[in-house]
Amino acid sequence: MPVTISSMDGLIIYFTDMTQEELFKKLIAHSKEYGFIFPSSEIYDGLSAVYDYGQMGVELKNNIKRYWWDAMVKLNENIVGIDSAIFMHSRIWEASGHVGAFNDPLIDNKDSKKRYRADVLIEEWLAKQDEKIEKEIAKAKKRFGDSFDEAMFIETNPRIKDIRHKKETVTSRMVQSLNDGDLEEVRNIILDCEIACPISGTRNWTEVRQFNLMFETKIGSVAEGANTIYLRPETAQGIFVNFLNVQKTGRMKIPFGIAQIGKAFRNEIVARQFIFRMREFEQMEMQFFVRPGEEMKWYEYWKKFRMSWHKALGFGDENYRFHDHDKLAHYANAAADVEYKFPFGFKEVEGIHSRTDFDLGNHQKFSGRKIQYYDPETGESYVPYVVETSIGVDRMVLQVLSASYAEEKITKEDGSTDERVVMKFPAAIAPIKAAVLPLVKKDGLPELARKIIDDLKYDHVCQYDEKDSIGKRYRRQDAIGTPFCITVDHQSLEDGMVTVRHRDTMAQERIPVADLPKMIADQVGFRPLFEKIEK
Ligand code: ATP
């Protein structure tokens, strides 16, 4: 059933209603069809969990990176950026704990031969218990109507009490066993909860094994005695090992941050859900160095800042939530994820972690170099504590794609109907900002269109399109999310005015060519987004 959303200028626009599963399938197909994302090595049948960005995807991704970089580095005087190498000394990964502890517990179902992350199976079971509770509440709400007291119901209903009790027990068993590396207990939890393989439906599980996620390679030639090195599984360590370089050369005073965007590699066991979980991906990380004891204040600060960075994009505040970690990574004393409601449910896009002095302290130990900061205000030297914000570029791209994709049915004033797929990207991150379209391919219209584009292209990525009817050209631009279509017609040659058609409302207005640069610049800048970020 289509749902009426808006009515304007004689047009009635419907959003096509579809299930989240349908949306996700369509998104993947659309991403490929319009040059956003291609499976890697496709002509060789692809490479699992590796993707390439096409001509539209790379523009979108670059804009997302710019939004992050400027919000972190440009808006915060005390944050600077670096770009460290992917290859690093292998001792770094011993110091960081990745050689010893960057493992996922995996389990195989003997019937389907499918491999799963054991912790994820348990987490999914826990999420199902929440769903059961919600169902009970919804049922009771219906039954009791206005007199329903939800809090009282949750506290007293025996079934809910039972589910909550089971959940708490399983959570604490899971946290304990993962922290202790007790893989037998992890398997026991799966058996006790009667978790079945979603494919085979059986509970015929193998033992749980640890699997290190780092890719190894060799540096130097075999003859010289090559050394094993790792492709970095996170960008953060490049920042830690440059802490002194940046602090000294930049004369940075604590608190201060170092930001970096770059590739990271993880040999993920279960790689699925399109670009959500990839083996080669990109991260945007910021490590914020603080006085020991002040980390919780900054942890809260960055949680708030980062959440409002997401919400400023306008995808709906209800689609975000925090998930505080029960099981902390080996380096953290507090951690929370920013979760976004993807078509396959609420999932992590970003992590905010209080990493204590674990990393700098360990690099000090392993390298034998003193990594300390002399605090002129307190007269003390110490190893700074770290609060980090770590977001995946590709998960962010997926967030933007899923939030922006819309299918619309349009009923025009004359009763005729039309359909379109439109990517409603926030203008600041849209791949193409404006398309310039001569109404016909002759009579001097292409020349004027070219003149307009030649001016706009100094500031914006624009497209020139003269092929097919104007309607078809609009649809093509809608499909890639171009906020403005500028049509040049015969009248334009006489009065120097063009028609600007706005993507979301499809409203059209005549404006002087001379006003185009300002009109576009006012609407595609990052400023309105930055102004929404709460500090
Ligand atoms: P998950 O629990 O989903 O595996 P994580 O907690 O291991 O993620 P972090 O190590 O905190 O992730 O990495 C920070 C961010 O990097 C994540 O929030 C996510 O956006 C991104 N990221 C991590 N692994 C991947 C991956 N395999 N593919 C794409 N993005 C990733």
XYZ file of C-alpha atoms and ligand atoms in Angstrom:
566
model
C 0.000 0.000 0.000
C 1.429 3.393 -0.930
C 1.410 6.022 1.806
C 0.608 9.643 1.026
C 3.379 11.834 2.236
C 3.050 15.245 0.769
C 1.022 17.320 -1.559
C 2.340 20.471 -3.153
C 2.216 22.622 -6.246
C -0.576 20.528 -7.700
C 1.464 17.334 -7.265
C 0.586 14.538 -4.906
C 3.631 12.550 -3.901
C 3.338 9.061 -2.459
C 6.141 7.152 -0.871
C 6.004 3.548 -1.929
C 5.744 1.448 1.175
C 8.126 -1.516 1.213
C 9.563 -3.892 3.725
C 13.021 -3.219 5.069
C 14.238 -6.373 3.354
C 12.949 -5.134 -0.004
C 14.532 -1.765 0.634
C 17.904 -3.344 1.297
C 17.794 -5.465 -1.879
C 16.761 -2.474 -3.936
C 19.499 -0.360 -2.409
C 22.180 -2.847 -3.408
C 20.833 -3.037 -6.958
C 20.487 0.746 -7.179
C 24.014 1.277 -5.858
C 25.355 -0.844 -8.669
C 23.107 0.466 -11.420
C 23.984 4.102 -10.764
C 27.708 3.756 -10.135
C 27.827 3.994 -6.357
C 29.183 0.587 -5.363
C 30.366 -2.422 -7.361
C 31.384 -5.864 -6.095
C 35.180 -6.117 -6.307
C 36.772 -8.125 -9.147
C 33.331 -8.692 -10.595
C 34.479 -10.011 -13.970
C 36.284 -12.759 -12.045
C 33.092 -13.545 -10.082
C 33.897 -11.178 -7.243
C 35.853 -11.308 -4.012
C 33.843 -11.903 -0.889
C 33.233 -8.862 1.333
C 35.323 -6.521 -0.814
C 33.716 -3.691 -2.774
C 34.729 -0.921 -5.154
C 33.283 2.564 -5.162
C 32.124 3.821 -8.542
C 31.947 7.324 -9.935
C 29.027 8.386 -7.714
C 30.104 6.398 -4.687
C 33.517 7.983 -4.523
C 32.054 11.495 -4.575
C 29.586 10.580 -1.835
C 32.302 8.932 0.224
C 34.676 11.886 -0.199
C 31.936 14.264 0.944
C 31.214 12.150 4.015
C 34.928 12.150 4.824
C 35.040 15.915 4.385
C 32.018 16.296 6.695
C 33.800 14.263 9.358
C 37.240 15.816 8.867
C 36.018 19.392 8.989
C 33.718 18.738 11.970
C 36.625 17.239 13.886
C 39.716 19.115 12.688
C 38.375 22.445 11.469
C 35.775 23.002 14.200
C 38.055 21.979 17.058
C 41.135 24.116 17.523
C 42.794 21.419 19.585
C 42.475 18.633 17.012
C 44.968 18.113 14.195
C 45.130 15.444 11.516
C 47.740 12.996 10.266
C 48.023 10.337 7.579
C 50.158 7.449 8.773
C 51.334 4.464 6.733
C 49.357 1.240 6.544
C 52.506 -0.837 7.046
C 53.872 -0.560 10.554
C 56.452 -2.339 12.661
C 55.028 -5.704 13.714
C 55.885 -5.048 17.374
C 53.182 -2.364 17.323
C 50.541 -5.068 17.049
C 52.054 -6.970 19.937
C 52.020 -3.840 22.076
C 48.451 -3.006 21.092
C 47.272 -6.501 22.048
C 46.119 -7.368 18.529
C 48.513 -10.281 18.032
C 47.338 -11.872 21.267
C 43.754 -10.766 21.568
C 42.264 -9.541 18.297
C 40.265 -12.704 17.942
C 36.691 -13.554 17.207
C 35.233 -16.748 18.654
C 33.897 -18.781 15.756
C 31.620 -21.770 15.642
C 30.457 -23.937 12.732
C 27.174 -25.710 12.243
C 28.023 -29.250 11.157
C 24.902 -29.655 9.016
C 24.801 -26.399 7.079
C 28.630 -26.028 7.192
C 28.004 -22.353 7.916
C 30.368 -20.447 10.163
C 29.202 -17.935 12.773
C 30.653 -15.642 15.386
C 29.692 -17.332 18.627
C 29.283 -14.019 20.469
C 27.005 -12.710 17.713
C 24.768 -15.793 17.947
C 24.343 -15.118 21.658
C 23.802 -11.393 21.132
C 21.095 -12.152 18.577
C 19.432 -14.478 21.071
C 19.499 -11.656 23.646
C 17.956 -9.241 21.144
C 15.175 -11.786 20.533
C 14.369 -11.791 24.253
C 13.902 -8.006 24.064
C 11.520 -8.516 21.172
C 9.554 -11.038 23.237
C 9.237 -8.513 26.063
C 8.093 -5.821 23.646
C 5.449 -8.171 22.242
C 4.120 -8.923 25.728
C 3.896 -5.196 26.444
C 2.114 -4.489 23.147
C -0.400 -7.274 23.855
C -1.102 -5.977 27.353
C -1.424 -2.393 26.097
C -4.165 -3.531 23.726
C -5.899 -5.468 26.470
C -5.854 -2.780 29.169
C -6.224 0.337 27.001
C -5.814 3.713 28.700
C -5.493 2.284 32.176
C -2.275 0.436 31.241
C 0.677 1.127 33.534
C 3.710 -0.057 31.547
C 6.293 0.304 34.312
C 4.137 -1.642 36.762
C 3.436 -4.320 34.139
C 7.166 -4.824 33.434
C 7.909 -5.110 37.147
C 5.144 -7.573 37.972
C 4.317 -9.719 34.936
C 5.707 -13.215 35.657
C 6.550 -13.990 32.022
C 8.493 -10.760 31.574
C 10.243 -11.292 34.895
C 11.277 -14.727 33.734
C 12.601 -13.507 30.347
C 14.517 -10.668 32.005
C 16.048 -13.001 34.517
C 17.193 -15.410 31.772
C 18.598 -12.486 29.799
C 20.588 -11.181 32.730
C 22.018 -14.609 33.469
C 23.047 -15.197 29.858
C 24.546 -11.711 29.545
C 26.706 -12.138 32.606
C 27.770 -15.659 31.556
C 28.672 -14.324 28.104
C 30.671 -11.375 29.422
C 32.497 -13.555 31.908
C 33.337 -16.325 29.453
C 34.488 -13.952 26.709
C 36.621 -11.992 29.141
C 38.142 -15.219 30.477
C 38.555 -16.697 26.998
C 36.541 -19.703 28.220
C 35.412 -21.047 24.845
C 33.797 -24.173 26.238
C 31.490 -22.025 28.341
C 30.667 -19.894 25.266
C 29.562 -23.106 23.521
C 27.581 -24.186 26.571
C 25.641 -20.923 26.499
C 24.733 -21.558 22.855
C 23.533 -25.053 23.747
C 21.694 -23.944 26.898
C 19.870 -21.211 25.013
C 18.962 -23.798 22.363
C 20.305 -21.573 19.594
C 19.822 -23.208 16.199
C 21.572 -22.504 12.902
C 19.309 -20.212 10.861
C 20.115 -22.231 7.718
C 19.887 -25.867 8.821
C 17.708 -25.283 11.864
C 19.846 -27.775 13.849
C 21.891 -27.393 17.024
C 24.725 -29.563 15.772
C 27.605 -27.208 16.657
C 31.385 -27.662 16.539
C 33.689 -26.482 19.301
C 34.269 -22.725 19.556
C 37.680 -21.631 18.251
C 39.503 -18.319 18.324
C 40.334 -16.758 14.988
C 42.763 -13.841 14.593
C 41.386 -11.185 12.294
C 44.656 -9.675 11.107
C 45.970 -10.203 7.583
C 49.648 -11.032 7.408
C 52.081 -10.269 4.647
C 55.849 -10.174 4.155
C 58.030 -7.136 3.840
C 61.426 -7.363 2.079
C 62.526 -10.052 -0.349
C 62.835 -13.698 0.634
C 66.597 -13.655 0.032
C 67.090 -10.820 2.525
C 65.029 -12.656 5.100
C 61.562 -11.221 4.817
C 59.673 -10.161 7.941
C 56.041 -10.768 8.695
C 54.006 -7.633 8.979
C 50.285 -7.030 9.339
C 47.836 -4.973 7.389
C 46.543 -2.611 10.076
C 43.192 -3.666 11.556
C 42.584 -0.111 12.829
C 44.068 3.288 12.105
C 44.410 4.211 15.790
C 47.880 2.726 16.319
C 49.355 5.035 13.662
C 48.179 7.893 15.868
C 49.543 6.458 19.118
C 53.022 5.869 17.707
C 53.059 9.457 16.406
C 51.822 10.958 19.671
C 55.183 12.497 20.584
C 55.918 13.686 17.033
C 52.642 15.582 16.808
C 52.621 16.820 20.392
C 56.141 18.241 20.102
C 56.084 19.621 16.548
C 52.572 21.009 16.938
C 53.256 22.298 20.487
C 49.998 20.647 21.479
C 48.694 21.030 25.017
C 46.552 18.429 26.700
C 43.666 18.003 26.129
C 44.181 17.629 22.386
C 43.248 15.216 19.637
C 44.762 13.639 16.536
C 42.477 12.608 13.688
C 43.055 10.266 10.805
C 41.141 8.730 7.918
C 42.474 5.585 6.310
C 42.091 1.997 5.249
C 41.891 -0.866 7.725
C 41.781 -4.606 7.071
C 40.114 -7.415 8.982
C 39.745 -11.005 7.930
C 36.109 -11.077 9.047
C 34.684 -14.556 9.608
C 31.182 -13.697 8.658
C 31.241 -11.030 6.027
C 27.789 -10.102 4.810
C 25.255 -7.307 4.689
C 26.860 -5.542 1.751
C 29.314 -2.825 2.817
C 28.378 -3.168 6.499
C 31.074 -5.738 7.171
C 33.975 -5.726 4.756
C 37.448 -7.185 4.789
C 38.982 -3.962 3.491
C 37.300 -0.825 4.754
C 37.987 2.716 5.825
C 37.926 4.258 9.270
C 37.768 7.815 10.541
C 39.307 7.870 13.979
C 40.176 10.562 16.480
C 42.234 9.919 19.585
C 41.798 12.556 22.248
C 44.569 12.748 24.851
C 43.521 13.828 28.336
C 44.727 14.021 31.913
C 44.342 10.746 33.816
C 41.133 10.960 35.830
C 39.445 13.316 33.352
C 38.627 10.626 30.803
C 34.982 10.151 31.832
C 34.204 13.835 31.368
C 35.665 13.689 27.865
C 34.029 10.363 27.125
C 30.621 11.957 27.788
C 31.619 15.042 25.800
C 32.568 13.039 22.699
C 29.526 10.785 22.963
C 27.301 13.847 22.759
C 29.331 15.527 20.028
C 29.443 12.455 17.836
C 25.743 11.653 18.236
C 24.763 15.156 17.238
C 27.120 14.976 14.222
C 25.032 12.027 13.014
C 21.687 13.595 13.848
C 22.589 16.854 12.064
C 22.215 14.991 8.767
C 18.454 14.974 9.364
C 17.736 11.247 9.000
C 15.444 11.250 12.066
C 16.582 11.281 15.697
C 14.505 8.149 16.379
C 16.826 6.173 14.096
C 19.807 6.507 16.433
C 20.588 5.110 19.842
C 23.549 4.388 22.081
C 24.496 0.880 23.019
C 26.675 0.760 26.124
C 29.054 -2.183 26.113
C 28.762 -4.937 28.706
C 31.886 -6.654 27.442
C 34.744 -4.187 27.212
C 37.672 -4.622 24.816
C 41.045 -5.371 26.401
C 42.031 -1.698 26.340
C 38.843 0.070 27.478
C 37.256 1.220 30.746
C 34.080 2.488 29.071
C 32.648 2.033 25.601
C 29.468 2.824 23.717
C 28.346 2.380 20.141
C 26.307 4.800 18.130
C 23.755 2.561 16.458
C 21.723 3.451 13.393
C 18.537 1.731 12.308
C 19.699 0.056 9.102
C 17.196 -1.901 6.976
C 18.404 -4.980 8.905
C 17.940 -3.401 12.341
C 19.846 -1.191 14.771
C 23.581 -1.772 14.249
C 26.853 -0.113 15.172
C 28.164 2.690 12.979
C 30.621 4.206 15.393
C 32.337 3.377 18.667
C 33.321 5.818 21.402
C 35.895 4.247 23.695
C 37.726 5.319 26.792
C 41.042 3.520 26.151
C 42.823 4.563 29.382
C 46.640 4.729 29.066
C 46.702 1.187 27.689
C 48.095 1.992 24.246
C 50.614 4.720 25.050
C 51.687 2.802 28.172
C 52.281 -0.366 26.193
C 54.140 1.398 23.404
C 56.348 2.926 26.066
C 57.025 -0.562 27.432
C 57.538 -2.310 24.110
C 59.589 0.414 22.402
C 61.637 1.376 25.429
C 60.985 5.070 24.600
C 59.512 7.405 27.154
C 56.037 8.421 25.976
C 54.954 11.011 28.484
C 53.573 14.484 28.610
C 54.825 17.218 30.888
C 51.779 19.121 32.069
C 52.807 22.734 32.680
C 49.638 23.373 34.664
C 50.180 20.635 37.214
C 53.971 20.358 36.960
C 53.631 16.578 36.503
C 54.655 14.161 33.765
C 52.295 11.357 32.894
C 51.155 8.946 30.213
C 47.969 10.576 28.900
C 44.634 8.788 28.875
C 42.778 8.442 25.601
C 39.167 8.808 24.545
C 38.618 7.773 20.950
C 35.862 8.141 18.421
C 36.020 5.524 15.691
C 33.629 5.422 12.773
C 33.576 3.294 9.633
C 33.355 5.341 6.443
C 31.626 2.516 4.608
C 29.031 1.983 7.339
C 28.419 5.707 7.157
C 27.944 5.456 3.383
C 25.440 2.648 3.990
C 23.635 4.761 6.562
C 23.383 7.646 4.094
C 22.260 5.403 1.235
C 19.574 3.657 3.272
C 18.271 6.877 4.787
C 18.165 8.639 1.426
C 16.601 6.041 -0.866
C 12.962 6.700 -1.678
C 10.516 5.472 -4.274
C 7.736 7.872 -5.090
C 4.565 7.789 -7.112
C 3.485 11.168 -8.344
C 0.017 12.269 -9.405
C 0.148 15.451 -11.431
C -2.434 18.210 -11.617
C -3.817 16.838 -14.894
C -4.360 13.443 -13.265
C -1.454 11.714 -15.026
C 0.926 9.669 -12.905
C 4.642 9.108 -12.777
C 7.152 7.250 -10.636
C 10.650 7.978 -9.536
C 13.486 6.662 -7.409
C 15.139 9.539 -5.648
C 18.184 9.667 -3.417
C 17.365 12.398 -0.906
C 20.943 13.055 0.144
C 21.601 16.060 2.351
C 22.760 18.588 -0.275
C 26.198 18.998 1.353
C 27.125 15.379 0.729
C 25.316 14.758 -2.571
C 27.785 13.468 -5.191
C 26.678 15.918 -7.879
C 25.461 19.328 -6.759
C 23.906 20.585 -9.982
C 23.049 19.287 -13.437
C 22.860 21.743 -16.319
C 20.422 20.697 -19.017
C 19.855 22.493 -22.326
C 16.236 21.932 -23.313
C 17.305 21.085 -26.874
C 20.657 20.283 -28.463
C 20.641 23.306 -30.799
C 19.897 27.034 -31.155
C 22.741 28.090 -28.857
C 21.268 26.389 -25.762
C 24.184 23.926 -25.299
C 26.614 26.846 -25.513
C 24.868 28.766 -22.726
C 24.596 25.567 -20.637
C 28.344 24.975 -21.064
C 29.052 28.551 -20.035
C 27.036 28.066 -16.839
C 28.761 24.816 -16.002
C 32.203 26.259 -16.746
C 31.569 28.798 -14.024
C 29.934 26.469 -11.476
C 32.592 23.765 -11.804
C 35.170 25.883 -9.958
C 33.139 25.311 -6.804
C 31.001 22.222 -7.351
C 30.887 18.849 -9.035
C 28.350 19.350 -11.844
C 27.016 17.312 -14.728
C 26.075 18.367 -18.227
C 23.345 16.306 -19.870
C 21.659 16.955 -23.209
C 20.451 13.451 -24.076
C 16.771 12.347 -23.959
C 13.675 14.245 -22.867
C 13.925 16.657 -19.967
C 11.724 14.329 -17.878
C 14.120 11.424 -18.357
C 17.063 13.629 -17.493
C 15.362 14.736 -14.273
C 14.801 11.082 -13.332
C 18.457 10.255 -13.937
C 19.508 13.111 -11.662
C 16.946 12.084 -9.018
C 18.416 8.579 -9.031
C 21.861 9.928 -8.160
C 20.480 12.527 -5.760
C 21.407 15.793 -7.508
C 19.753 18.607 -5.518
C 19.448 21.080 -8.429
C 18.639 20.669 -12.099
C 19.199 23.847 -14.118
C 17.346 23.948 -17.420
C 18.370 26.329 -20.175
C 15.624 27.154 -22.685
C 15.121 29.591 -25.550
C 13.822 32.222 -23.178
C 17.117 31.997 -21.262
C 18.973 33.391 -24.285
C 16.793 36.479 -24.167
C 16.337 37.180 -20.451
C 19.356 35.455 -18.890
C 17.059 33.399 -16.620
C 17.063 29.630 -16.166
C 14.672 27.157 -14.525
C 15.949 25.604 -11.329
C 14.158 22.420 -10.330
C 14.527 21.304 -6.713
C 15.013 17.562 -6.234
C 12.849 16.811 -3.186
C 9.826 19.003 -3.877
C 10.208 19.032 -7.671
C 9.267 22.727 -7.393
C 10.607 24.912 -10.192
C 11.634 28.549 -10.146
C 13.111 30.971 -12.651
C 16.265 32.661 -11.512
C 18.918 34.830 -13.188
C 22.032 32.928 -14.298
C 24.087 35.419 -12.302
C 22.370 34.301 -9.075
C 23.137 30.588 -9.549
C 26.553 30.438 -7.795
C 25.214 32.030 -4.621
C 21.961 30.076 -4.581
C 23.806 26.779 -4.891
C 26.627 27.687 -2.519
C 24.114 28.719 0.176
C 22.471 25.323 0.089
C 25.280 22.856 -0.445
C 27.728 24.092 2.185
C 28.496 22.233 5.411
C 27.777 25.258 7.575
C 24.087 24.480 8.288
C 25.102 20.961 9.378
C 27.971 22.199 11.543
C 25.702 24.721 13.229
C 23.480 21.881 14.398
C 26.279 20.001 16.148
C 25.958 20.435 19.905
C 29.128 20.930 21.862
P 31.758 -4.974 14.967
O 31.369 -5.277 16.384
O 30.607 -4.587 14.079
O 32.675 -5.982 14.364
P 33.841 -3.411 16.081
O 33.263 -3.065 17.407
O 34.843 -4.480 15.958
O 32.657 -3.650 15.035
P 35.584 -1.189 16.034
O 36.796 -2.002 16.172
O 35.097 -0.391 17.194
O 34.411 -2.093 15.444
O 35.782 -0.256 14.759
C 35.243 1.046 14.686
C 34.320 1.200 13.501
O 34.919 0.681 12.310
C 33.019 0.426 13.637
O 32.085 1.162 14.378
C 32.595 0.277 12.199
O 31.916 1.436 11.739
C 33.907 0.173 11.458
N 34.182 -1.228 11.132
C 34.732 -2.159 11.923
N 34.837 -3.327 11.285
C 34.340 -3.126 10.039
C 34.189 -3.939 8.888
N 34.588 -5.205 8.876
N 33.643 -3.410 7.775
C 33.253 -2.118 7.757
N 33.375 -1.293 8.810
C 33.920 -1.781 9.928
